[in-house]
CSV table of C-alpha atoms in Angstrom, one decimal:
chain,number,residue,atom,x,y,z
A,1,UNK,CA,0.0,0.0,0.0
A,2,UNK,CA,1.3,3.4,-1.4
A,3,UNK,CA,1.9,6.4,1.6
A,4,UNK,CA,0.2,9.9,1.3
A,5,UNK,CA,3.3,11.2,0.8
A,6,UNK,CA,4.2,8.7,-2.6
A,7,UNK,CA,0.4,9.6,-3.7
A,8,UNK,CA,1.5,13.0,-3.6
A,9,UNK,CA,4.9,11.7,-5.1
A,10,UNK,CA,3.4,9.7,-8.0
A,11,UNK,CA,0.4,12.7,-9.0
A,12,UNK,CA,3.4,15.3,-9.2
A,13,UNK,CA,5.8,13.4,-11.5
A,14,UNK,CA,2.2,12.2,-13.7
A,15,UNK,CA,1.6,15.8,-13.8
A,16,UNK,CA,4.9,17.0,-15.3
A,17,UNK,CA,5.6,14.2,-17.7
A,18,UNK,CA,2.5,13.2,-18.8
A,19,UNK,CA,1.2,15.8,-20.2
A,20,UNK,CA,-0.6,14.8,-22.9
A,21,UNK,CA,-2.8,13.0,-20.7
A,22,UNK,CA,-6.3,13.6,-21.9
A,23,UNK,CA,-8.7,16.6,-19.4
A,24,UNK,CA,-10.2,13.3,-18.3
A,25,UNK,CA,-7.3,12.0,-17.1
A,26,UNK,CA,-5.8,15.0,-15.3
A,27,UNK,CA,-8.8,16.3,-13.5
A,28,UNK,CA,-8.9,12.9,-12.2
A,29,UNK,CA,-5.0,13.1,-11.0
A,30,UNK,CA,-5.8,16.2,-9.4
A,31,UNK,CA,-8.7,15.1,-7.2
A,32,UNK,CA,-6.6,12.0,-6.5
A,33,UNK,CA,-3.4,14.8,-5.4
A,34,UNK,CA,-6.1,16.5,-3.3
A,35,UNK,CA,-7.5,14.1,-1.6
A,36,UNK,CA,-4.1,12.8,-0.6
A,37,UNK,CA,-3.2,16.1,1.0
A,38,UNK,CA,-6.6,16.7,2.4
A,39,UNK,CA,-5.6,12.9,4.2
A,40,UNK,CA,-2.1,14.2,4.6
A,41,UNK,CA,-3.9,17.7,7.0
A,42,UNK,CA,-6.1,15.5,8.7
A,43,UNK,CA,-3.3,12.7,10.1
A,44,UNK,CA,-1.8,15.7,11.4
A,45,UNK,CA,-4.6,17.9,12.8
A,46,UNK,CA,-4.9,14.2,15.1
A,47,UNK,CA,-1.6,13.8,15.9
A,48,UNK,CA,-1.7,17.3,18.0
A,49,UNK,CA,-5.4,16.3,19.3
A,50,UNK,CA,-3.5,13.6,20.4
A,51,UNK,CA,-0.3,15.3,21.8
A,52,UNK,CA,-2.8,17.3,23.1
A,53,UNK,CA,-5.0,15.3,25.1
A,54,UNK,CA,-1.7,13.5,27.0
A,55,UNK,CA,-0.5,17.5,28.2
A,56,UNK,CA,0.1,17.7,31.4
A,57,UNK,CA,-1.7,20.2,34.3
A,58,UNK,CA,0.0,23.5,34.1
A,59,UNK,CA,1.0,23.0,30.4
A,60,UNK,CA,0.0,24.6,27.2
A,61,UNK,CA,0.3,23.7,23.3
A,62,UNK,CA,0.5,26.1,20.9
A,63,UNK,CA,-1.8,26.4,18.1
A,64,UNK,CA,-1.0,25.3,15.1
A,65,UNK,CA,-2.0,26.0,11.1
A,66,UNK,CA,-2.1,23.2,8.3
A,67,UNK,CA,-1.7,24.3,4.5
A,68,UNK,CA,-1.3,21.8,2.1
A,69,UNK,CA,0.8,19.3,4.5
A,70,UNK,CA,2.9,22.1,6.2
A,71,UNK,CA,2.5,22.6,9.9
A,72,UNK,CA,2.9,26.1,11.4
A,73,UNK,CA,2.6,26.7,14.8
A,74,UNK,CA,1.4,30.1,16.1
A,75,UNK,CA,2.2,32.3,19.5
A,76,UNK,CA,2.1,35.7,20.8
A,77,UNK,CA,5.4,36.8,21.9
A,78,UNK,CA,5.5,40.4,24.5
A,79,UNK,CA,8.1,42.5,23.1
A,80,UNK,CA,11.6,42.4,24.0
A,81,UNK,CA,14.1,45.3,25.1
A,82,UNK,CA,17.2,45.5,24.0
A,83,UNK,CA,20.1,47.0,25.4
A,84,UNK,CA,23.6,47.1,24.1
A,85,UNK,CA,26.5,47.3,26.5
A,86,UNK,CA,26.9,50.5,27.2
A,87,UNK,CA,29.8,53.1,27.7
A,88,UNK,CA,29.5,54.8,31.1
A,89,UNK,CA,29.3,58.4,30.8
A,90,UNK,CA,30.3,61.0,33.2
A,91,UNK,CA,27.9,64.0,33.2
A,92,UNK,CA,25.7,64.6,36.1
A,93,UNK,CA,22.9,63.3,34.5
A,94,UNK,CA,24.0,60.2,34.0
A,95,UNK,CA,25.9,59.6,37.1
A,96,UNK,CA,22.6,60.4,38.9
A,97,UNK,CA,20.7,57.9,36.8
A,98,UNK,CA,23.1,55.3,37.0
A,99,UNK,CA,22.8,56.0,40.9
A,100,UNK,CA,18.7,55.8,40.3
A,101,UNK,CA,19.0,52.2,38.8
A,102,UNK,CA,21.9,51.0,41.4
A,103,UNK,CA,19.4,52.1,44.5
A,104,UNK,CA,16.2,51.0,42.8
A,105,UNK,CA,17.8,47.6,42.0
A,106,UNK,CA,18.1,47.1,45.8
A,107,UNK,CA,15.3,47.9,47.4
A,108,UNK,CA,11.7,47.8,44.3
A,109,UNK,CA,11.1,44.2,45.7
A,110,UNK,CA,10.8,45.1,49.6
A,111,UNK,CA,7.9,48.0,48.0
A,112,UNK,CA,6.5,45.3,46.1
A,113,UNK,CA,6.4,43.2,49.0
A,114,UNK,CA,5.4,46.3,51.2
A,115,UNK,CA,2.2,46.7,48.9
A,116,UNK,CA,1.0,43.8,48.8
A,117,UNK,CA,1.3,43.3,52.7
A,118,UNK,CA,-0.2,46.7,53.0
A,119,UNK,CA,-3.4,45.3,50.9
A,120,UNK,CA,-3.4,41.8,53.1
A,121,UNK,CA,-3.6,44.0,56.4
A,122,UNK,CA,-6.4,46.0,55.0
A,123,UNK,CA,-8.6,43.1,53.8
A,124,UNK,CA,-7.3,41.6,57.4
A,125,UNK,CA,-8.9,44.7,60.0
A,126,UNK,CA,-11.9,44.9,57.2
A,127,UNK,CA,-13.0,41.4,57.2
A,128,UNK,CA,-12.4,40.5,60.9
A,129,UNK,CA,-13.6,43.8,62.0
A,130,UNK,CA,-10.5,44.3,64.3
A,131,UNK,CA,-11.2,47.9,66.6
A,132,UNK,CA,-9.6,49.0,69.7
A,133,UNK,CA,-7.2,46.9,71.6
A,134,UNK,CA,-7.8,43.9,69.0
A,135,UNK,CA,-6.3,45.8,65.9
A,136,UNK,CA,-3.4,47.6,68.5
A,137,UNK,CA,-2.1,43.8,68.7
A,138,UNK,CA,-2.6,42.9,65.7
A,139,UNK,CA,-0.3,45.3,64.4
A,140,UNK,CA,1.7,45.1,67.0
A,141,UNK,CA,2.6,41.1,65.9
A,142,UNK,CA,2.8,42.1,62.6
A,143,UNK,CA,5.2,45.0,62.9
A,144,UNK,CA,6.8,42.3,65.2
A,145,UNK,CA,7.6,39.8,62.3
A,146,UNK,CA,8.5,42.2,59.9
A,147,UNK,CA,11.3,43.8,62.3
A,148,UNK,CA,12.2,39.7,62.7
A,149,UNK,CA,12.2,39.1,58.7
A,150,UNK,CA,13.5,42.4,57.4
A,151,UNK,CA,15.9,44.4,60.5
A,152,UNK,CA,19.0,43.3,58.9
A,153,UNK,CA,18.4,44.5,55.5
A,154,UNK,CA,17.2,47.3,56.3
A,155,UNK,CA,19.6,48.6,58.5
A,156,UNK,CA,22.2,48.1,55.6
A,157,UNK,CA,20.4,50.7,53.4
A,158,UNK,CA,21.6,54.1,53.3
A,159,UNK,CA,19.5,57.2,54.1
A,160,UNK,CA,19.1,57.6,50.0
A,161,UNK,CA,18.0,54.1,49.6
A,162,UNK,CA,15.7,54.3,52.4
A,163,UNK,CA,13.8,57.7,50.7
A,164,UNK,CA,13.8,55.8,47.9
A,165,UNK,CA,12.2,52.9,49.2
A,166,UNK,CA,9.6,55.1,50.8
A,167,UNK,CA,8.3,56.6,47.3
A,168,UNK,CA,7.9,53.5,46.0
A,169,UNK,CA,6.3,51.6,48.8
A,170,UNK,CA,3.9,55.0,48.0
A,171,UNK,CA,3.5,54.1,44.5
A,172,UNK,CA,2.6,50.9,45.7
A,173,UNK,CA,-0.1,51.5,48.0
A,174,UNK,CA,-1.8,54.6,46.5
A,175,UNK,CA,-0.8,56.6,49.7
A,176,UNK,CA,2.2,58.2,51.2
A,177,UNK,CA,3.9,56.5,54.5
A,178,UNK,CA,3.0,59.1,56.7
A,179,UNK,CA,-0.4,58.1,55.8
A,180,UNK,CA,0.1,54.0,56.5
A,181,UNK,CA,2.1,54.8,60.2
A,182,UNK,CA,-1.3,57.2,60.7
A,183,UNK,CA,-3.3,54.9,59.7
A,184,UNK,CA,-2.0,51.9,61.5
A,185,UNK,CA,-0.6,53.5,64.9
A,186,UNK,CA,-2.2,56.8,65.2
A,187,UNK,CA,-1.6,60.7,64.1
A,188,UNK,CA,1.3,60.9,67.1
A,189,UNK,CA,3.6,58.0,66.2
A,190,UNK,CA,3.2,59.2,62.2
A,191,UNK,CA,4.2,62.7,63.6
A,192,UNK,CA,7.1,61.6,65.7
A,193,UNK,CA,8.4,59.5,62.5
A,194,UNK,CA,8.0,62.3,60.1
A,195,UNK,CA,10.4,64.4,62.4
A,196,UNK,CA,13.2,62.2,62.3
A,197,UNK,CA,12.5,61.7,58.4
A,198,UNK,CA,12.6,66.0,58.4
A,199,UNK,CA,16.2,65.5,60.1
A,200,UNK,CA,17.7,63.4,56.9
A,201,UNK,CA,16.0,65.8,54.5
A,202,UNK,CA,13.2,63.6,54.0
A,203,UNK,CA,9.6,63.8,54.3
A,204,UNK,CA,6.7,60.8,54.8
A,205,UNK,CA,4.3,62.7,53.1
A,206,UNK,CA,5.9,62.8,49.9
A,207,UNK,CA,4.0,61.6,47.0
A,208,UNK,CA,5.1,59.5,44.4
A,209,UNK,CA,4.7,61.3,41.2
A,210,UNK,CA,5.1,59.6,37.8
A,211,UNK,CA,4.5,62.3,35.2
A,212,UNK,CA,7.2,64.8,37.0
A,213,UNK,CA,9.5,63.9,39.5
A,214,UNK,CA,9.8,61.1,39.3
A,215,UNK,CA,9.3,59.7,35.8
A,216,UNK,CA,12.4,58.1,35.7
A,217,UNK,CA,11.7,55.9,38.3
A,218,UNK,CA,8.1,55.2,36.7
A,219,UNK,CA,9.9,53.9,33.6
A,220,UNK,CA,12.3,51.5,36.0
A,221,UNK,CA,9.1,50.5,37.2
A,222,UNK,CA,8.0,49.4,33.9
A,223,UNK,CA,10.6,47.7,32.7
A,224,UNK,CA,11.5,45.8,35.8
A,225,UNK,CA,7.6,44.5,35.5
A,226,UNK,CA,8.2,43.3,31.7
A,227,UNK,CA,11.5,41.2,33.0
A,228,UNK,CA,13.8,43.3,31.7
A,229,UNK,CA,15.2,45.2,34.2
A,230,UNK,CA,18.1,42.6,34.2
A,231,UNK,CA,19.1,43.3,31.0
A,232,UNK,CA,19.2,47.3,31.6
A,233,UNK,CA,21.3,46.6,34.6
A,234,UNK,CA,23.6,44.9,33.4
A,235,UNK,CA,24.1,47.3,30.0
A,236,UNK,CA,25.1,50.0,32.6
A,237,UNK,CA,27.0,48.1,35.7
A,238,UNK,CA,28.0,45.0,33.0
A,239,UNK,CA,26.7,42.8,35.7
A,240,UNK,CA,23.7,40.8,37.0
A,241,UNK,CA,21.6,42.8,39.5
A,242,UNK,CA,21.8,42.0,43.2
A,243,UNK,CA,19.2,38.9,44.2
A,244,UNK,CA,17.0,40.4,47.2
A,245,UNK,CA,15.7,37.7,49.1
A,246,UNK,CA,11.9,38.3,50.1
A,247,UNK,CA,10.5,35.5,52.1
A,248,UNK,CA,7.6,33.6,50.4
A,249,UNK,CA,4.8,34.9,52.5
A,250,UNK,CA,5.2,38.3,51.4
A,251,UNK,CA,5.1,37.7,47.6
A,252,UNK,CA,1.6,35.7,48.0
């Protein structure tokens, strides 16, 4: 028994020498070519069903296109940034965006973190209805864990980190930190905080501003959420950016 593929084989060399085949005789070779390749489409169409139906959970074919026996597969890919190695450059510009990237490298995932904890404490007091005494300890053990999990790190970051740091843990939340400590333990501990801030030529109540002041930092933002911040790290510092640890619970 012939294979589709010497059908196909045997119509195509009938075709081009045997010309003087009568109508008849061609239009039949033709039906006989097409129904080989439409036989040809549909092995393949089931050998992906088939493929298909053995996937495992948490995995994904693509889809796929048959024309006349050719299988093309089809995706969406996001775009890709690309960024040569650069050549540092010494104007103040520069040097106080490479500074940006250096700082921002080392302390975007603790805001991240921050926001998302932020938005679990919320849901938390609203759900539980936590008032008085009950919320007090609450957030007492939490700010307990968090001095347990993140002292260290924090205490290595320099004053310009730790601004840093606070605009973004701004971003993330929608409101400024004065407005969390406020929120969380009262208009007097917020106060007390934003004095010491005032003493390193900072403020808590500063708010994050993406279309001004800091647009820079908005478009770090953006590529570090596509997965390419690595890439523009390393075309300024021609290294891999530092790996913050974050323990699990935060990132759920």
């Amino acid at each position: 028994m012939y294979s589709v593929n010497r059908i196909l084989h045997i119509g195509l060399i009938l075709m081009l020498t045997l010309s003087p085949l009568t109508a008849s005789a061609q239009n039949h070779i033709r039906r006989a070519m097409d129904r080989a390749r439409e036989k040809q489409n549909e092995m393949a169409r089931r050998q992906v069903q088939a493929e298909g139906g053995a996937q495992q959970e948490g995995r994904s074919y693509l889809r796929m296109r048959v024309e006349n026996g050719d299988t093309t597969y089809l995706d969406n890919l996001p775009p890709t940034f690309i960024f040569s190695r650069g050549t540092r450059q010494n104007t103040k510009n520069w040097r106080n965006y490479y500074k940006l990237v250096w700082r921002f490298a080392r302390v975007y995932p603790y805001a991240v973190a921050s926001g998302k904890l932020v938005r679990q404490v919320d849901s938390t007091l609203s759900v539980e209805k936590y008032r008085g005494l009950r919320k007090e300890r609450y957030i007492d053990a939490i700010q307990k864990q968090l001095f347990k999990d993140f002292e260290g790190s924090f205490r290595e970051m320099s004053i310009s980190q730790g601004a840093l740091l606070l605009k973004l843990i701004s971003r993330e939340t929608g409101i400024t930190a004065y407005a969390i400590i406020k929120d969380y333990k009262g208009g007097i501990t917020a106060a007390f905080w934003q004095g010491v801030a005032r003493l390193f030529d900072n403020s808590l109540k500063s708010e994050y501003d993406p279309g001004g002041a800091d647009k820079d930092l908005e478009e770090l933002v953006r590529i570090y959420q596509a997965g390419e911040f690595p890439a523009l790290y390393w075309s300024v510092f021609w290294e891999d950016p530092p790996k913050v640890e974050i323990p699990e619970k935060y990132l759920k």
